[in-house]
mmCIF file of C-alpha atoms in Angstrom:
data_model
loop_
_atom_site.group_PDB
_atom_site.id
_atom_site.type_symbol
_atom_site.label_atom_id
_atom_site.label_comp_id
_atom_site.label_asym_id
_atom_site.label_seq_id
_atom_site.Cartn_x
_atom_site.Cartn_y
_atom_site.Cartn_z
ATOM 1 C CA UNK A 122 42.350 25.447 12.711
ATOM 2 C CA UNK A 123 38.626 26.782 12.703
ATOM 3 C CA UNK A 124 38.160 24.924 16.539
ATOM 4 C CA UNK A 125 40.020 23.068 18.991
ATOM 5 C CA UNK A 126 41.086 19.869 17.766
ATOM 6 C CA UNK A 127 41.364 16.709 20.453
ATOM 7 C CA UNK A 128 42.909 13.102 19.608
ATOM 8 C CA UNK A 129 42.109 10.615 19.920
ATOM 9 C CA UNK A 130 38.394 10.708 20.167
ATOM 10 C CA UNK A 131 38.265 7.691 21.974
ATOM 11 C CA UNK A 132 40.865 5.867 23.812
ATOM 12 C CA UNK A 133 40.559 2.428 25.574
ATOM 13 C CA UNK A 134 43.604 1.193 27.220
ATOM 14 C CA UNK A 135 44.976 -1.605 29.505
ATOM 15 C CA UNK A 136 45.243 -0.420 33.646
ATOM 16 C CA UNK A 137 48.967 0.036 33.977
ATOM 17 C CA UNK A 138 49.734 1.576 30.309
ATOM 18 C CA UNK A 139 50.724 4.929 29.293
ATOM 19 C CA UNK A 140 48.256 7.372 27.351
ATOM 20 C CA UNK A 141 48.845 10.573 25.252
ATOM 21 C CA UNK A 142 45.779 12.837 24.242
ATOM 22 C CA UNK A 143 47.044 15.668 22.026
ATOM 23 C CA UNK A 144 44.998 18.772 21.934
ATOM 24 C CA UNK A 145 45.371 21.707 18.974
ATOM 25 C CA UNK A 146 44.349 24.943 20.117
ATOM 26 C CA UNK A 147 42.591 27.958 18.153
ATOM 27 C CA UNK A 148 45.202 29.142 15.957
ATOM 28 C CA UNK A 149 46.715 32.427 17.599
ATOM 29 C CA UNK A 150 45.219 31.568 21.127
ATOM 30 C CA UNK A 151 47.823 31.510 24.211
ATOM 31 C CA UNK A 152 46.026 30.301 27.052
ATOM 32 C CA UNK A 153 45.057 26.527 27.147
ATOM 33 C CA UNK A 154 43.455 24.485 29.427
ATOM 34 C CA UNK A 155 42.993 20.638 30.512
ATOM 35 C CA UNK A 156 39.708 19.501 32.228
ATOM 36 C CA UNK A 157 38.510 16.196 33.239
ATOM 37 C CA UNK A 158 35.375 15.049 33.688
ATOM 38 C CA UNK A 159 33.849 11.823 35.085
ATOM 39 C CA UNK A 160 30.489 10.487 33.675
ATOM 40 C CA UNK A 161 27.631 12.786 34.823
ATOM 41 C CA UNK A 162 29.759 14.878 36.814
ATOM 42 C CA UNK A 163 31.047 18.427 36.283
ATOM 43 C CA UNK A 164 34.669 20.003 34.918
ATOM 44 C CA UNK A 165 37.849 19.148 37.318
ATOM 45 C CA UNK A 166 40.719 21.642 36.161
ATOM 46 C CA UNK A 167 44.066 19.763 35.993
ATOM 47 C CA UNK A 168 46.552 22.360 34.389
ATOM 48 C CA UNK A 169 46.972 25.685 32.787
ATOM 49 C CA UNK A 170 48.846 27.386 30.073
ATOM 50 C CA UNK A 171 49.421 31.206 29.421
ATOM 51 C CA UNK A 172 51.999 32.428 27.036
ATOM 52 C CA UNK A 173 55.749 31.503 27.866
ATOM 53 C CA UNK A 174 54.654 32.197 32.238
ATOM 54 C CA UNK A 175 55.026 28.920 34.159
ATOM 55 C CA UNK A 176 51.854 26.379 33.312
ATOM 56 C CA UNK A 177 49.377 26.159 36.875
ATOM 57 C CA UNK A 178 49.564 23.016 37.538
ATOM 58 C CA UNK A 179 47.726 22.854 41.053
ATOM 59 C CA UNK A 180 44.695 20.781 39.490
ATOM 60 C CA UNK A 181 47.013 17.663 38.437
ATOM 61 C CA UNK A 182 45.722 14.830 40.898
ATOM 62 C CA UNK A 183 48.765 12.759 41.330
ATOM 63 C CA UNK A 184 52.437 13.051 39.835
ATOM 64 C CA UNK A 185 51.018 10.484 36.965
ATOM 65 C CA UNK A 186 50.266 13.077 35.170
ATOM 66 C CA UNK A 187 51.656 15.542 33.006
ATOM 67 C CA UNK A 188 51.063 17.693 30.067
ATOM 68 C CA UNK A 189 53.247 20.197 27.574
ATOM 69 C CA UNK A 190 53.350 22.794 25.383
ATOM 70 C CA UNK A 191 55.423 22.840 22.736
ATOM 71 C CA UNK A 192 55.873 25.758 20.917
ATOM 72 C CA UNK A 193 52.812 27.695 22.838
ATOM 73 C CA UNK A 194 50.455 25.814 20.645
ATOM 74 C CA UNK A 195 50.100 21.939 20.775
ATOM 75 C CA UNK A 196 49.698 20.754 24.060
ATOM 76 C CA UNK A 197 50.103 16.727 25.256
ATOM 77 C CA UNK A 198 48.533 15.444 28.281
ATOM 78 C CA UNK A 199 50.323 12.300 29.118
ATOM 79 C CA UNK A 200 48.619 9.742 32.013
ATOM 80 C CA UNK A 201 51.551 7.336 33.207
ATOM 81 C CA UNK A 202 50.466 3.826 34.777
ATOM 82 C CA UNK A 203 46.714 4.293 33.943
ATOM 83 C CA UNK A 204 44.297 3.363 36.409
ATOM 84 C CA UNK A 205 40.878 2.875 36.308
ATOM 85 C CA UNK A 206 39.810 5.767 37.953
ATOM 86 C CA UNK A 207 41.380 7.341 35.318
ATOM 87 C CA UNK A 208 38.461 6.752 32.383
ATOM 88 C CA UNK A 209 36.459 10.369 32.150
ATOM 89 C CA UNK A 210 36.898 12.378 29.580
ATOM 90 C CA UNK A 211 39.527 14.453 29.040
ATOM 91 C CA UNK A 212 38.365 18.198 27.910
ATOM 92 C CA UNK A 213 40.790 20.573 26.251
ATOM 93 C CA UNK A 214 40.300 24.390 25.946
ATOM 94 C CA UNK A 215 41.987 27.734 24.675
ATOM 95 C CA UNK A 216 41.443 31.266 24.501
ATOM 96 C CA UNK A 217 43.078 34.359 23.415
ATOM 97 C CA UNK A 218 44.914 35.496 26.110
ATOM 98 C CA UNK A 219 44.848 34.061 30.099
ATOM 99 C CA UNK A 220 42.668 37.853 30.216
ATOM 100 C CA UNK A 221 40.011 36.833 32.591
ATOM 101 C CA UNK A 222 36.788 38.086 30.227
ATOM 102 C CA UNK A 223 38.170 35.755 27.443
ATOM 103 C CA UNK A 224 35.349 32.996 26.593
ATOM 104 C CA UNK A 225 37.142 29.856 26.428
ATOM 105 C CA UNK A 226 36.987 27.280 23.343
ATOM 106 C CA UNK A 227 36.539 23.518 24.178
ATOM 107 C CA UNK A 228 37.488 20.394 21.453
ATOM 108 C CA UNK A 229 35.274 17.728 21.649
ATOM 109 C CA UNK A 230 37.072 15.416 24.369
ATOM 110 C CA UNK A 231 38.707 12.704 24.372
ATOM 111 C CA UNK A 232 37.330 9.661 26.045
ATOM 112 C CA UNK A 233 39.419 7.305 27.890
ATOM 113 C CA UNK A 234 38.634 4.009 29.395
ATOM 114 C CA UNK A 235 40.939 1.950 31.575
ATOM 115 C CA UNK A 236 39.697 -1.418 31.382
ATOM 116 C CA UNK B 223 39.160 22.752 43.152
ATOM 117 C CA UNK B 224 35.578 23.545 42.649
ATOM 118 C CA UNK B 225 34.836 27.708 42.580
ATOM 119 C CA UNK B 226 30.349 27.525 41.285
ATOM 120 C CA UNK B 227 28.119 25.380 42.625
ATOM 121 C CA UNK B 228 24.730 24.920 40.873
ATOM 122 C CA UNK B 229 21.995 24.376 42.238
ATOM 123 C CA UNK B 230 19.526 22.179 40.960
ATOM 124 C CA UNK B 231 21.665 19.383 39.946
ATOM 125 C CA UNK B 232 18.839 18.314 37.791
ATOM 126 C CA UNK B 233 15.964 20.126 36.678
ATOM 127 C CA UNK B 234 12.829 18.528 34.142
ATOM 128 C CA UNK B 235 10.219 21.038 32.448
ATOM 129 C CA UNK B 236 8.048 20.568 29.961
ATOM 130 C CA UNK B 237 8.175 22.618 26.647
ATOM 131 C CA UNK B 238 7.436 26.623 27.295
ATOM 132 C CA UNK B 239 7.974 26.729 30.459
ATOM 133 C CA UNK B 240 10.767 28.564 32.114
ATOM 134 C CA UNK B 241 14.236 26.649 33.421
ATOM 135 C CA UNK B 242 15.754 28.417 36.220
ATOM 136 C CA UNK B 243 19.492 27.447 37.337
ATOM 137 C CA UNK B 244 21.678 29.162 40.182
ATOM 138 C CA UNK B 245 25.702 29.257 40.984
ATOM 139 C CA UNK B 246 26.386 30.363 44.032
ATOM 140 C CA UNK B 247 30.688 30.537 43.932
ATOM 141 C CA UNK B 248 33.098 31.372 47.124
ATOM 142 C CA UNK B 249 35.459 34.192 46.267
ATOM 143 C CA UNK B 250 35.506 37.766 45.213
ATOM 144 C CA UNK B 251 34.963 37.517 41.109
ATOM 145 C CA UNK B 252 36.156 39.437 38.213
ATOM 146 C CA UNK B 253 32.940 37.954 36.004
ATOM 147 C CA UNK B 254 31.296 34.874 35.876
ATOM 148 C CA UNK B 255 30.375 32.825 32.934
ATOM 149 C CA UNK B 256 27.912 30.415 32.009
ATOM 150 C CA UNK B 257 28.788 27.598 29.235
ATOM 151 C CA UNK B 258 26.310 24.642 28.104
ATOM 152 C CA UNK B 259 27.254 20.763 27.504
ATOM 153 C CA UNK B 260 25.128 18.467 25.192
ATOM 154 C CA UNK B 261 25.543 15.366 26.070
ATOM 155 C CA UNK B 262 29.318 13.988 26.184
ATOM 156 C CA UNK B 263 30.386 17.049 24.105
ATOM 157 C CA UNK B 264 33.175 20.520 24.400
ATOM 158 C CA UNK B 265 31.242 23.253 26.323
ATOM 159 C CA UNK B 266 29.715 25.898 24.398
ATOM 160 C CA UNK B 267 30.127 29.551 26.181
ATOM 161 C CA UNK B 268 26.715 31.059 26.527
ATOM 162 C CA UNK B 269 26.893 34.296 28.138
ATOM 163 C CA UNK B 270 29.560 36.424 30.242
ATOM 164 C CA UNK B 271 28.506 38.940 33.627
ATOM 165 C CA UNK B 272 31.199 41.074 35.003
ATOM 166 C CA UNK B 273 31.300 41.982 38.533
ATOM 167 C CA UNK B 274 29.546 45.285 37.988
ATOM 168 C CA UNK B 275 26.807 43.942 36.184
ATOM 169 C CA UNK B 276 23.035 42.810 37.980
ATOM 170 C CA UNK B 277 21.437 41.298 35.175
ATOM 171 C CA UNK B 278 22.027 40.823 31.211
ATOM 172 C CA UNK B 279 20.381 39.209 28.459
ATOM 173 C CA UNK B 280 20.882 37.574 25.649
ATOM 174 C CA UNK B 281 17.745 36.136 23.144
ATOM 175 C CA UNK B 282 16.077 34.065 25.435
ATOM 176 C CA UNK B 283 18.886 33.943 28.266
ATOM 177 C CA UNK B 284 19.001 36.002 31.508
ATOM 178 C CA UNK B 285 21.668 36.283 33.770
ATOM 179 C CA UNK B 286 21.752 37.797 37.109
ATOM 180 C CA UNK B 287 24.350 38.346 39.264
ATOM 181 C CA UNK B 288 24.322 39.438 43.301
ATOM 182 C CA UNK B 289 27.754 39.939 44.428
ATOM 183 C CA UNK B 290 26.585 40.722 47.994
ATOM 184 C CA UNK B 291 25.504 36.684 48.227
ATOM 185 C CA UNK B 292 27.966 35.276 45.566
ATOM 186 C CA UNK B 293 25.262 34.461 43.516
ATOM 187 C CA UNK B 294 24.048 34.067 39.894
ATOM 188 C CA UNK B 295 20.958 32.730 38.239
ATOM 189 C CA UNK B 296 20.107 31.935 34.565
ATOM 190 C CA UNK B 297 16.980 31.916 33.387
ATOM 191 C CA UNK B 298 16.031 30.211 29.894
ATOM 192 C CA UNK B 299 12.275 31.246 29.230
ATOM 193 C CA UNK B 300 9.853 29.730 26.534
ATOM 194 C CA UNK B 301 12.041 26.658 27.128
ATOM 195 C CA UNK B 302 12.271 24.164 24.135
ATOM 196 C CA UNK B 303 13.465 20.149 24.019
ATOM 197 C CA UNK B 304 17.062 21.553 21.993
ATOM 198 C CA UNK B 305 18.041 23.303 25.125
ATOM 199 C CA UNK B 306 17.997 20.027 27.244
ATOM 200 C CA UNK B 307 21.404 20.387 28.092
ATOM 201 C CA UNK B 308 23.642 21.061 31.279
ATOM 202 C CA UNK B 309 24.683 24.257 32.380
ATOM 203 C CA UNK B 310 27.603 25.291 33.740
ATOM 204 C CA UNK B 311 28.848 28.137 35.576
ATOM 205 C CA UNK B 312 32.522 29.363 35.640
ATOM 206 C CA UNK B 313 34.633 31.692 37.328
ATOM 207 C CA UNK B 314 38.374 32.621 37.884
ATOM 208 C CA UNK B 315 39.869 31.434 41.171
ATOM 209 C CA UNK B 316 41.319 34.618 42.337
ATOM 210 C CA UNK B 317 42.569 38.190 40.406
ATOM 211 C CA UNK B 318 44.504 38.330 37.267
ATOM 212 C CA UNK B 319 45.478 35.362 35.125
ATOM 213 C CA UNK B 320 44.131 32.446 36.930
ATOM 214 C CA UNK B 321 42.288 29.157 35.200
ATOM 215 C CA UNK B 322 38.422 28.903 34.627
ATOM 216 C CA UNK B 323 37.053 26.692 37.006
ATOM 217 C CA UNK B 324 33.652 25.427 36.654
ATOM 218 C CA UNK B 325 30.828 24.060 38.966
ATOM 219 C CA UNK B 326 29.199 20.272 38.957
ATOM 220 C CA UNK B 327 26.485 22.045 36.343
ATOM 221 C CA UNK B 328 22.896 21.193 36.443
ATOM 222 C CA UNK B 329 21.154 18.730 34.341
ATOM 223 C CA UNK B 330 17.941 20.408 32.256
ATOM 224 C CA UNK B 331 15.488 17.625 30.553
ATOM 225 C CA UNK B 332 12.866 19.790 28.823
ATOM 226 C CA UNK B 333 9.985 17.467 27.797
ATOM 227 C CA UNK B 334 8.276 18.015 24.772
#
């Protein structure tokens, strides 16, 4: 696609469900990445995807979350047991290779609320 | 982990006037980059200093960079209400194919 695609747009869910939030990458790019960020506050990395190497997972915050890559393009980030802590909105991003001079691409977000 | 920090975290002007934001990061960097956020929306990428660089421009953007403090400024001059935005700095977390990590950003209001 012409940008990064992110769904849903919005998301409100019950404390204690499961969420999915798909993101699409740039056509072509390898590298992908999942931020979060709480209201007025900046970009907490969670994970990282290059090409077929291992994803960096370091930035996850607890084992309730997880994200995939399927194919080295779509990627799923999936929150198990939602909390409310847990509403922020959830940035995707991609760029052409993991070369660090790449500028990065970000979707719109998705917004999640755990009510 | 946080690499930038800015610094202001908010910042009002009026219209004309020149915005001035600074990163200061922790570790030895490759580049650093500096990305803008409109309100609840995907970063935009604004401008890109490697390590080797002191200063670059772009329209009304300039960047500096002081690798001696771990440091970087931008500068938006003639400022105007459309770039009321916040601006972010990024960097890699160490060598080689590591993740973009940005700062908390600082918040620009630029009063017309």
């Amino acid at each position: 696609g012409a940008g990064v695609s992110q769904s849903p747009s919005n998301k409100v869910t019950e404390k204690g469900k499961d969420v999915e939030l798909r993101c699409d990458p740039i056509s072509g790019h390898t590298a992908l990445y999942w931020y979060r960020q709480s209201l007025g506050q900046g970009l907490e990395f969670l994970i990282y995807f290059q090409g077929n190497s291992a994803p960096d997972k370091s930035g996850l915050p607890s084992d309730r979350f997880s994200a995939e890559r399927t194919g080295g393009s779509v990627s799923t980030l999936t929150i198990q047991r939602t909390q409310q802590e847990d509403s922020a909105v959830y940035l995707c991003a991609s760029s052409p290779t993991g070369f660090p001079g790449n500028t990065i691409y970000f979707g719109e977000g998705s917004w999640l609320t755990v009510v | 982990s946080q690499q930038g920090e800015e610094d202001p975290q908010a910042l009002s002007i009026q219209e004309g006037e020149n915005a001035t934001m600074n990163c200061s990061y922790k570790t030895s960097i490759n580049n650093l980059q500096w990305y803008r956020q409109n309100s609840g929306r995907g970063l935009v990428h604004l401008i890109l200093i490697r390590s080797n660089e002191r200063e670059k421009h772009s329209g009304r953007l300039r960047v500096t960079l002081d690798t001696s403090k771990k440091s970087s400024s931008l500068l938006i001059t003639a400022s105007r209400a459309a770039d009321t935005a916040s601006y972010f700095c990024a960097t890699r977390l160490g060598a080689g194919n590591t993740p973009l990590v940005f700062g908390k950003g600082t918040r620009l209001s630029v009063i017309a």
